[in-house]
Short mmCIF file of C-alpha atoms in Angstrom, two decimals:
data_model
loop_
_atom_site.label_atom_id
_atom_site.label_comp_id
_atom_site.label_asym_id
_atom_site.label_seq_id
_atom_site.Cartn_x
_atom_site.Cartn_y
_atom_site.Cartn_z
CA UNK L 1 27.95 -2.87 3.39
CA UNK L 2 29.43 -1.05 0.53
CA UNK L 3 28.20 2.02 -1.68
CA UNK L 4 25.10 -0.12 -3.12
CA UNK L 5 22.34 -1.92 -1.18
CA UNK L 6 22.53 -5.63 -2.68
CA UNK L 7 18.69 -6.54 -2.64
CA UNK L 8 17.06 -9.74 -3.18
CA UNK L 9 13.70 -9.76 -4.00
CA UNK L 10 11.25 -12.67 -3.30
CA UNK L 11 8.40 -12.67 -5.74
CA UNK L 12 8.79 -11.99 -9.23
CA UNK L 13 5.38 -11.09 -10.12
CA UNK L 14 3.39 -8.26 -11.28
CA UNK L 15 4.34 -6.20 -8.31
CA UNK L 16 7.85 -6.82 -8.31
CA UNK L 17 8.09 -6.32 -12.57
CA UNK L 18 5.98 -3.32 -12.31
CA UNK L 19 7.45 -1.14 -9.24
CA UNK L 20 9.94 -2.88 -7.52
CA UNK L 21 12.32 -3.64 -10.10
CA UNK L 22 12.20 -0.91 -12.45
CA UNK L 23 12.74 1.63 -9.54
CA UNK L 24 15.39 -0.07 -8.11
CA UNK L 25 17.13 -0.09 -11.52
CA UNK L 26 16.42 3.66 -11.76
CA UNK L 27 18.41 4.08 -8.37
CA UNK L 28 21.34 1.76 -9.79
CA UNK L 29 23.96 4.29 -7.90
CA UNK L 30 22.91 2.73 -4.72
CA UNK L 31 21.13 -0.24 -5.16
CA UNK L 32 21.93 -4.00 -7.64
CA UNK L 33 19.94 -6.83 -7.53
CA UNK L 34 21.34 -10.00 -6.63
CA UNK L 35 19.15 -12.30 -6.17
CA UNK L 36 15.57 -13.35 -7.54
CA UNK L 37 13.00 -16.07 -5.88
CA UNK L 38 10.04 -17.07 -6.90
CA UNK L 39 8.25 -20.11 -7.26
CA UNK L 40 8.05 -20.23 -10.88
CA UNK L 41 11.60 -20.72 -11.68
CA UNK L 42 10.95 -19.39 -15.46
CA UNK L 43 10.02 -15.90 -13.70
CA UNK L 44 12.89 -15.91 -11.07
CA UNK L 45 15.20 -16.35 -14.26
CA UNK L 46 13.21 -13.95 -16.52
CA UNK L 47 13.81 -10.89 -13.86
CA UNK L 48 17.39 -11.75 -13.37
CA UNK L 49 18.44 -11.48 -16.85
CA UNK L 50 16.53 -8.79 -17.13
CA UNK L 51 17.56 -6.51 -13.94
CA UNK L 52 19.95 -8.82 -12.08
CA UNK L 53 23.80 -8.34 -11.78
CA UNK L 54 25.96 -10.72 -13.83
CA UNK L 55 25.96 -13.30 -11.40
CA UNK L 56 22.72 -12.67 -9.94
CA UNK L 57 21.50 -16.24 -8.15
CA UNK L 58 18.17 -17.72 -8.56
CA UNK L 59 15.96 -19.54 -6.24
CA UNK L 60 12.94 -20.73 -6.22
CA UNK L 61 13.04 -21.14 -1.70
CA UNK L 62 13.59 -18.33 -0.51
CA UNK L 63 15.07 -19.99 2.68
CA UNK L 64 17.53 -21.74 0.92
CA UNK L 65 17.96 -18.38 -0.70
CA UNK L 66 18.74 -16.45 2.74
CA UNK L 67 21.33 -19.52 3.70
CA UNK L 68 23.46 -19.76 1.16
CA UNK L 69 23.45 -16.19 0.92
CA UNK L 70 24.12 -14.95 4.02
CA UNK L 71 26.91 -12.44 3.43
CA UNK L 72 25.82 -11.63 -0.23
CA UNK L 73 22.43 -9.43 0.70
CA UNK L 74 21.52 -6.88 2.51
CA UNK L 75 18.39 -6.22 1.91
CA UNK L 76 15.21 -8.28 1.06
CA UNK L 77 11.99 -7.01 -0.77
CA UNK L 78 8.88 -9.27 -0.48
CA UNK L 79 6.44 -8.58 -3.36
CA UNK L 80 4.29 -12.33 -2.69
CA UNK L 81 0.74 -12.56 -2.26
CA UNK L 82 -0.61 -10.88 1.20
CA UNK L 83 -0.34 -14.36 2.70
CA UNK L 84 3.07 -15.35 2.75
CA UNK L 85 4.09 -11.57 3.60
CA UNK L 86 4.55 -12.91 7.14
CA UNK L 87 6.55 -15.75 6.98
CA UNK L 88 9.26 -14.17 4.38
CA UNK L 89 9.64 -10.83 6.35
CA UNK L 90 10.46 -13.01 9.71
CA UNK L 91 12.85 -14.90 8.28
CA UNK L 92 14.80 -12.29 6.54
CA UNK L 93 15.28 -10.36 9.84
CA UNK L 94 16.32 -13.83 11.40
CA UNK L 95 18.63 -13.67 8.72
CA UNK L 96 20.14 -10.15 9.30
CA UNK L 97 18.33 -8.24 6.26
CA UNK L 98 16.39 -5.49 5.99
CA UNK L 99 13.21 -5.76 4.80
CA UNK L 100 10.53 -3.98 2.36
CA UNK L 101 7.33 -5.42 2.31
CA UNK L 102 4.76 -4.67 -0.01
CA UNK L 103 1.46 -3.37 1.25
CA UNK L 104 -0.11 -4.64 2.97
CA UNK L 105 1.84 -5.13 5.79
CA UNK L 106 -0.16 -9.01 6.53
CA UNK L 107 -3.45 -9.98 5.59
CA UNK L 108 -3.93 -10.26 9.89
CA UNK L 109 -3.14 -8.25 13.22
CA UNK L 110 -1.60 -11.68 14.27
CA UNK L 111 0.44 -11.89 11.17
CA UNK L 112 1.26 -8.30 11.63
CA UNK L 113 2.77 -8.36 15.30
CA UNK L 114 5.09 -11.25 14.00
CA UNK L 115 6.71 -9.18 11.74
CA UNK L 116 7.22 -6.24 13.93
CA UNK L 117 8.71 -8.35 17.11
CA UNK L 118 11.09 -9.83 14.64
CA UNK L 119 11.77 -6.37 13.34
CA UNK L 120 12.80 -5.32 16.91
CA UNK L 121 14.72 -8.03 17.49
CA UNK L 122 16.44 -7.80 14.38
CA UNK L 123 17.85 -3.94 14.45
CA UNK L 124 17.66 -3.89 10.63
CA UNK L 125 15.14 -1.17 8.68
CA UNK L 126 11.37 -2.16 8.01
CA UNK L 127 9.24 -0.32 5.72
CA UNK L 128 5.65 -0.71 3.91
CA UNK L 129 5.37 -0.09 -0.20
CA UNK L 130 2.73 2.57 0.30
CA UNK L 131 4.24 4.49 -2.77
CA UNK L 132 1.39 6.99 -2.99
CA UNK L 133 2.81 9.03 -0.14
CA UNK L 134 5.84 10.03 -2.74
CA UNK L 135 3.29 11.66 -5.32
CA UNK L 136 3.60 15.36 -5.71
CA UNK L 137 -0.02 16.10 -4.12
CA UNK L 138 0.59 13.95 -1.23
CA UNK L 139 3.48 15.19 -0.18
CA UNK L 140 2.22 18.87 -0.61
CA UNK L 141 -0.91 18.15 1.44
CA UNK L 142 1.52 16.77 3.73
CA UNK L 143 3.41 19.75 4.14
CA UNK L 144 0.16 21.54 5.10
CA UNK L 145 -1.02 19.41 7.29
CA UNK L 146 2.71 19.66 9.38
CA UNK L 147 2.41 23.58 9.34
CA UNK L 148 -0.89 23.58 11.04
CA UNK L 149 -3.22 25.07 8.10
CA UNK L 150 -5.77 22.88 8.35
CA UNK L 151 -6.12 22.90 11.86
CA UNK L 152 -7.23 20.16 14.05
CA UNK L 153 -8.80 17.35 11.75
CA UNK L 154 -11.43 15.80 13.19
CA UNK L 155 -13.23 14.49 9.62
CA UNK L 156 -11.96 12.45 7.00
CA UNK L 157 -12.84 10.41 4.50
CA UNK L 158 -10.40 7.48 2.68
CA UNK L 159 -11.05 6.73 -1.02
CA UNK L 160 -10.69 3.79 -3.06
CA UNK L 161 -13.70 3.43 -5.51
CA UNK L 162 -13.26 1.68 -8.65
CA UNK L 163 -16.74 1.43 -10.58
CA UNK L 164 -15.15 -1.17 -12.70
CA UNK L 165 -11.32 -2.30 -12.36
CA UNK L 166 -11.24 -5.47 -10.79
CA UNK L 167 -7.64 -6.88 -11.51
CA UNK L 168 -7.94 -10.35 -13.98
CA UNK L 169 -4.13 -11.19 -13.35
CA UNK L 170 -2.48 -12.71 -10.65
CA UNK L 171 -3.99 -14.01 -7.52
CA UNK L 172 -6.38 -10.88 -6.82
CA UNK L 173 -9.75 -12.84 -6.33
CA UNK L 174 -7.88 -15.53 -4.31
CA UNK L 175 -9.02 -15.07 -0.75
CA UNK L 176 -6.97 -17.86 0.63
CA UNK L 177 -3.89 -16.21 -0.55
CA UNK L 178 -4.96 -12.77 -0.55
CA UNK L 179 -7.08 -12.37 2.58
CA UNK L 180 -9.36 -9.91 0.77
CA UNK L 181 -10.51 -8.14 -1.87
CA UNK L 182 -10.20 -4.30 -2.86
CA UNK L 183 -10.28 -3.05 1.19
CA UNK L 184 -6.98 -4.95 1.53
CA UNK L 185 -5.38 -4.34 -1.93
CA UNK L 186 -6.50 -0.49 -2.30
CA UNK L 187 -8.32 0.30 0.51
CA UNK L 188 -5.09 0.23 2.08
CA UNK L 189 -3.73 2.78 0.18
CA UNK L 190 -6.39 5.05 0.68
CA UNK L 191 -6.16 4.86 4.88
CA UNK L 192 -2.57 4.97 5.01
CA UNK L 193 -2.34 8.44 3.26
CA UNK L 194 -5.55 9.43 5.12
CA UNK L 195 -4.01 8.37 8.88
CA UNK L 196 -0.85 9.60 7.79
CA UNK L 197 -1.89 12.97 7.03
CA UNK L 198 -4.03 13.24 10.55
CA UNK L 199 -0.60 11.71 12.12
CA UNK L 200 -3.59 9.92 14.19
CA UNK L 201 -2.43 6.08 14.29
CA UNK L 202 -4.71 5.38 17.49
CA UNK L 203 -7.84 3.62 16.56
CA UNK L 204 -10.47 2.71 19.36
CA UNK L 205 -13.21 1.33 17.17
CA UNK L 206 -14.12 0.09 14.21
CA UNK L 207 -17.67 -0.80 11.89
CA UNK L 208 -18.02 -1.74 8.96
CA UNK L 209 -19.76 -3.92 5.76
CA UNK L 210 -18.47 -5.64 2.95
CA UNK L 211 -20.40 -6.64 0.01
CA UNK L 212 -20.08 -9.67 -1.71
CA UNK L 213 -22.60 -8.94 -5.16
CA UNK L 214 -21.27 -7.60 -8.53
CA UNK L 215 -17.71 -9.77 -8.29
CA UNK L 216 -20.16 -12.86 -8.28
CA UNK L 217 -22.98 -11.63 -10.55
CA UNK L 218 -23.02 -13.07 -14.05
CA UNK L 219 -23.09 -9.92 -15.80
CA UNK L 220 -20.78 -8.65 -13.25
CA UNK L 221 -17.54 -8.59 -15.26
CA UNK L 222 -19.41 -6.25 -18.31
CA UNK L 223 -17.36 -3.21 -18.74
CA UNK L 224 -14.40 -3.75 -16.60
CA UNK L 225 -11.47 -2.47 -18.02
CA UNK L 226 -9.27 -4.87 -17.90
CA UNK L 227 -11.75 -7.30 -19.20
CA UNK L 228 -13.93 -10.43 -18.01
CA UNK L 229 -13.44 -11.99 -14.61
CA UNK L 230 -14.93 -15.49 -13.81
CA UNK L 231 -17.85 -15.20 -11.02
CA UNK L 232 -17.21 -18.61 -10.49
CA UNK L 233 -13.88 -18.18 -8.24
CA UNK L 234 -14.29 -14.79 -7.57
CA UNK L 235 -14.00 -15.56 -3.51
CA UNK L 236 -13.32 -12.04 -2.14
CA UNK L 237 -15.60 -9.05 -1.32
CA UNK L 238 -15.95 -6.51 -4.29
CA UNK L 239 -16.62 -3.58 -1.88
CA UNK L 240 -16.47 -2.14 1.60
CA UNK L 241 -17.25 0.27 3.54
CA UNK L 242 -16.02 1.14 7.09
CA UNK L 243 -15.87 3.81 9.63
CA UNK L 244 -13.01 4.55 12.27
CA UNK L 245 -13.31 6.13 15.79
CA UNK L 246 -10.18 7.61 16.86
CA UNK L 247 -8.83 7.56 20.50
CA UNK L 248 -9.04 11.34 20.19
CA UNK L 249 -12.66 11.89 18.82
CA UNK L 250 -11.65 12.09 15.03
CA UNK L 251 -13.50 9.67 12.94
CA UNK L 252 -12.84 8.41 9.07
CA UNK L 253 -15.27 7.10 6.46
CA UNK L 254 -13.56 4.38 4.74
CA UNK L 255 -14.70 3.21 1.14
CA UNK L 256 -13.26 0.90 -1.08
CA UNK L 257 -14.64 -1.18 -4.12
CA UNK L 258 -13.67 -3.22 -7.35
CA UNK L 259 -16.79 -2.92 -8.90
CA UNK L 260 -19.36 -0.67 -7.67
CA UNK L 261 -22.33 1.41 -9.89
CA UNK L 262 -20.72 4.89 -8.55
CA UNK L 263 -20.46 7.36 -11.36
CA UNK L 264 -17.46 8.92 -9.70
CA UNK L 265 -14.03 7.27 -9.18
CA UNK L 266 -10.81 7.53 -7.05
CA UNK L 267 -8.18 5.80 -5.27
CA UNK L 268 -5.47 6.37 -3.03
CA UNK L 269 -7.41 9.64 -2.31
CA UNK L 270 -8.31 11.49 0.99
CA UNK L 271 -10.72 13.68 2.39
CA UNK L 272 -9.65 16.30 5.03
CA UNK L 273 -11.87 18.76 7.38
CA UNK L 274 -10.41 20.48 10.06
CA UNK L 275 -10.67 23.24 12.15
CA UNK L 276 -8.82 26.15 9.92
CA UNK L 277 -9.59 24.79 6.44
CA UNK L 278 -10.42 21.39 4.49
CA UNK L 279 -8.59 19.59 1.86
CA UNK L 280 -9.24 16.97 -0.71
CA UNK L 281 -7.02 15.03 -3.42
CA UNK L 282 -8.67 13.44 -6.13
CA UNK L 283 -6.68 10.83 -7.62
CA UNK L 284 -6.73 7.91 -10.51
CA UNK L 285 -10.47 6.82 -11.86
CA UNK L 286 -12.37 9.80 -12.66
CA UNK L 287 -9.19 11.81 -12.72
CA UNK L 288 -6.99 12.08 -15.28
CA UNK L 289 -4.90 14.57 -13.28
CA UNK L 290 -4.09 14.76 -9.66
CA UNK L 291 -5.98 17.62 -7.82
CA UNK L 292 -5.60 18.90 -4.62
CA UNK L 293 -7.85 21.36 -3.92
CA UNK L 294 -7.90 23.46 -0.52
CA UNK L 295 -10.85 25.26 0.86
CA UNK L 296 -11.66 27.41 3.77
CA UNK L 297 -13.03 31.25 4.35
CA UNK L 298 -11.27 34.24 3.23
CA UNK L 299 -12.11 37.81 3.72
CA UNK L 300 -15.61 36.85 4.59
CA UNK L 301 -15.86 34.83 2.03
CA UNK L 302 -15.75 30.58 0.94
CA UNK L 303 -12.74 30.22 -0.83
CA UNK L 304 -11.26 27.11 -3.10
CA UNK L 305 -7.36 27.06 -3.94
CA UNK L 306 -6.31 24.40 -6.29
CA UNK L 307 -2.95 22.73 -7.69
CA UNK L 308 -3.28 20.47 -10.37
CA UNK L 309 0.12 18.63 -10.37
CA UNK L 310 0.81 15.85 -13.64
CA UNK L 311 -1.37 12.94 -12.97
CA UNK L 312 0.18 9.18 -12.11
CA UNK L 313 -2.39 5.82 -12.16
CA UNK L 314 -2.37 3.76 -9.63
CA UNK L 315 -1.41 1.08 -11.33
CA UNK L 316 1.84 0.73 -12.59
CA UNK L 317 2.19 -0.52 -16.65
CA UNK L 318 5.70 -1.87 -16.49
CA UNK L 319 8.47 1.23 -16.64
CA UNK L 320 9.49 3.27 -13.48
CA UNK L 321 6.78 5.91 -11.89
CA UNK L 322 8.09 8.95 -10.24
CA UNK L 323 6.51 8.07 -7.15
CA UNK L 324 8.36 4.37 -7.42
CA UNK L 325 11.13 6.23 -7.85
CA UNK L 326 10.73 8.41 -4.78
CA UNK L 327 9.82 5.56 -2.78
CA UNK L 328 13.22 3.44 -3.27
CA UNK L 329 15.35 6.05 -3.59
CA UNK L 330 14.43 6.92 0.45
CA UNK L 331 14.88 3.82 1.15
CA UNK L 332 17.98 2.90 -0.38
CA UNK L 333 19.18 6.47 1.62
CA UNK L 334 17.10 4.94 5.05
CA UNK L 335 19.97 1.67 4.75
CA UNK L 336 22.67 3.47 3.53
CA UNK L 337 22.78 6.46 5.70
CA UNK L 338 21.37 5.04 8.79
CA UNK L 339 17.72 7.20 8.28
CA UNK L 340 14.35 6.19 9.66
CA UNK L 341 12.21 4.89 6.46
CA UNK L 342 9.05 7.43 5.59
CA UNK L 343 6.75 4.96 6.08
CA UNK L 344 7.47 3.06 9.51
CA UNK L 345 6.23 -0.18 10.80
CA UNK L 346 3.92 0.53 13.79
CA UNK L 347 2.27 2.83 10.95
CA UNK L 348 1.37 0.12 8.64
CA UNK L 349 0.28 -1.98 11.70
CA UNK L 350 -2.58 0.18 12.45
CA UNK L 351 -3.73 0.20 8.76
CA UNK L 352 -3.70 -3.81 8.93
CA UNK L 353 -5.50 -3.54 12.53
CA UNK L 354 -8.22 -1.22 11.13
CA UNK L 355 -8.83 -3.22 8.19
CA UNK L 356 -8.99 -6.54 10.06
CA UNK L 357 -11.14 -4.74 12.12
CA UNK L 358 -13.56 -3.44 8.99
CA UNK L 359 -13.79 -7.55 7.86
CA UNK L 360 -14.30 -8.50 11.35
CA UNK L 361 -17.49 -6.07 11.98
CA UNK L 362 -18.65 -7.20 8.72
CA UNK L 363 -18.83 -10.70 9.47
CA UNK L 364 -20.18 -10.28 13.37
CA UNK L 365 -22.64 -7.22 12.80
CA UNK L 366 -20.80 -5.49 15.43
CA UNK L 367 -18.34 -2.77 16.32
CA UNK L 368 -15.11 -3.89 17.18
CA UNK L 369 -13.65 -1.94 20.07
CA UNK L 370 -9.81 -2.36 19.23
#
């Protein structure tokens, strides 16, 4: 490998034109773009001559992609639909790449486990595109958390409410591709910060409910903000709720929705209570700037200390966020400079586990002891 990580990336869709790419092109001192495949030639051509290097390849199979290839890339980034996560990440490290997989990590456990054993067998770098942990009040609240100020936390609760933001584009309401609705597309965002704070990744059971009513409700679509969706295919839940036993006592309240009639609203967001003090981040929806606000007793008395960092959305409009930034620059250093990845597989399993776990409950009426 020389000074820049030659990346291919597989999937040339939203995700790919609205993090991937444009934060890989901010990092062009160690990373170029060499290849592009997607399905839809017209888009595999589209990011190439937009963010490809002069002889960037396209492909529309990505297996034919990894052949012909073989000594040309180092690295592959899947940004496809939940679905064919699995299948992509496997063959890349039976290929000799390392891999970056968009969140989730698979829309199943199963699906999941694949990836990692071929990970292991591989020897390359594997990491999850849980971006939010880059923001500034994420990795602050991190910081605390490491030094002990909160204590032991026994409490949390995971945020990802949306009172009206169901995604129109792409495959979103798709459940055959997609696996879910917003537990597995934001949800997911929301427990990995949350677990990942607590540094707790041992689940023991799991209950939950998922709600199937406004996403197929005529009048469901009013007010969304990024307009109309069709009830008629709209296949996946539009909220759900879960909550998480740890091996160790702790327990998190999981909440995630699309559409739900909840006057406040917040993503990728985390509650914190622990023995010292309690934490909270309130992020995207309701929030036009990040807030982190601490609390706990001093001199006698209830205390609140906040830091209002500049907000980000969660959603990314097309140009490079700083926490998209962040996220590839670490990993470009990870391959280079032979450095474990911030976010690490067997971390990302447990979020798919618990989640698979949440949908599972849901459909049986009963815990699921993992």
């Amino acid at each position: 490998m020389g000074e820049k990580v030659r990346v291919a990336i597989v999937g040339c869709g939203g995700i790919a034109n609205q993090k991937h790419m444009p934060s890989l092109k901010a990092n062009s001192h160690r990373a170029e773009m060499v290849a592009f495949c997607d399905i839809i030639e017209e888009r595999a051509v589209k990011a190439a001559n937009e963010y490809g290097t002069p002889d960037a390849k396209v492909y529309t199979d990505y297996q034919k992609m990894l052949d012909e290839l073989a000594e040309g890339i180092d690295a592959v980034h899947v940004c496809t639909p939940n679905v064919a996560h699995c299948p992509i990440a496997v063959a890349s490290f039976e290929a000799g790449k390392h891999v970056m997989c968009e969140k989730p990590m698979a829309h199943t456990t199963a699906d999941a486990q694949k990836m990692v054993d071929a990970w292991k067998r591989s020897g390359k770098k594997f990491t999850i595109g849980y971006q939010n942990r880059f923001r500034d009040d994420t990795t602050a609240l991190k910081a605390s958390c490491q030094n002990g100020e909160l204590g032991e936390i026994y409490f949390a609760k995971a945020h990802a409410l949306r009172r009206r933001a169901v995604p129109t584009w792409g495959v979103f309401p798709d459940k055959s591709l997609q696996g879910g609705g917003p537990l597995i597309d934001i949800g997911t965002h929301a427990l990995d910060i949350t677990l990942w704070m607590m540094e707790n990744y041992k689940p023991v059971s799991v209950s939950g409910q998922v709600f199937y009513k406004l996403g197929r409700q005529q009048d469901g679509p009013a007010g969304n903000v990024f307009g109309p969706w069709d009830p008629e295919t709209f296949e996946v839940e539009d909220s759900a709720f879960g909550l998480v036993k740890m091996e160790n006592g702790a327990v998190i309240y999981l909440e995630a929705s699309w559409a739900l009639n909840v006057l406040k609203s917040m993503e990728a967001s985390t509650t914190l209570c622990g023995t010292k003090a309690g934490a909270e981040i309130h992020h995207g929806g309701s929030y036009p700037k990040d807030e982190l606000i601490y609390n706990m007793v001093e001199h006698n008395q209830l205390m609140e200390k906040t830091i209002s960092p500049a907000g980000v959305v969660d959603f990314f409009s097309g140009g490079a966020s700083a926490e998209g930034v962040r996220e590839q620059a670490q990993w470009m250093t990870a391959i280079l400079e032979d450095k474990e990845p911030l976010v690490r597989p067997e971390q990302a399993f447990a979020v798919t586990r618990i989640l698979e776990a949440i949908y599972q409950s849901a459909e049986t009426g009963k815990e699921i002891i993992l």
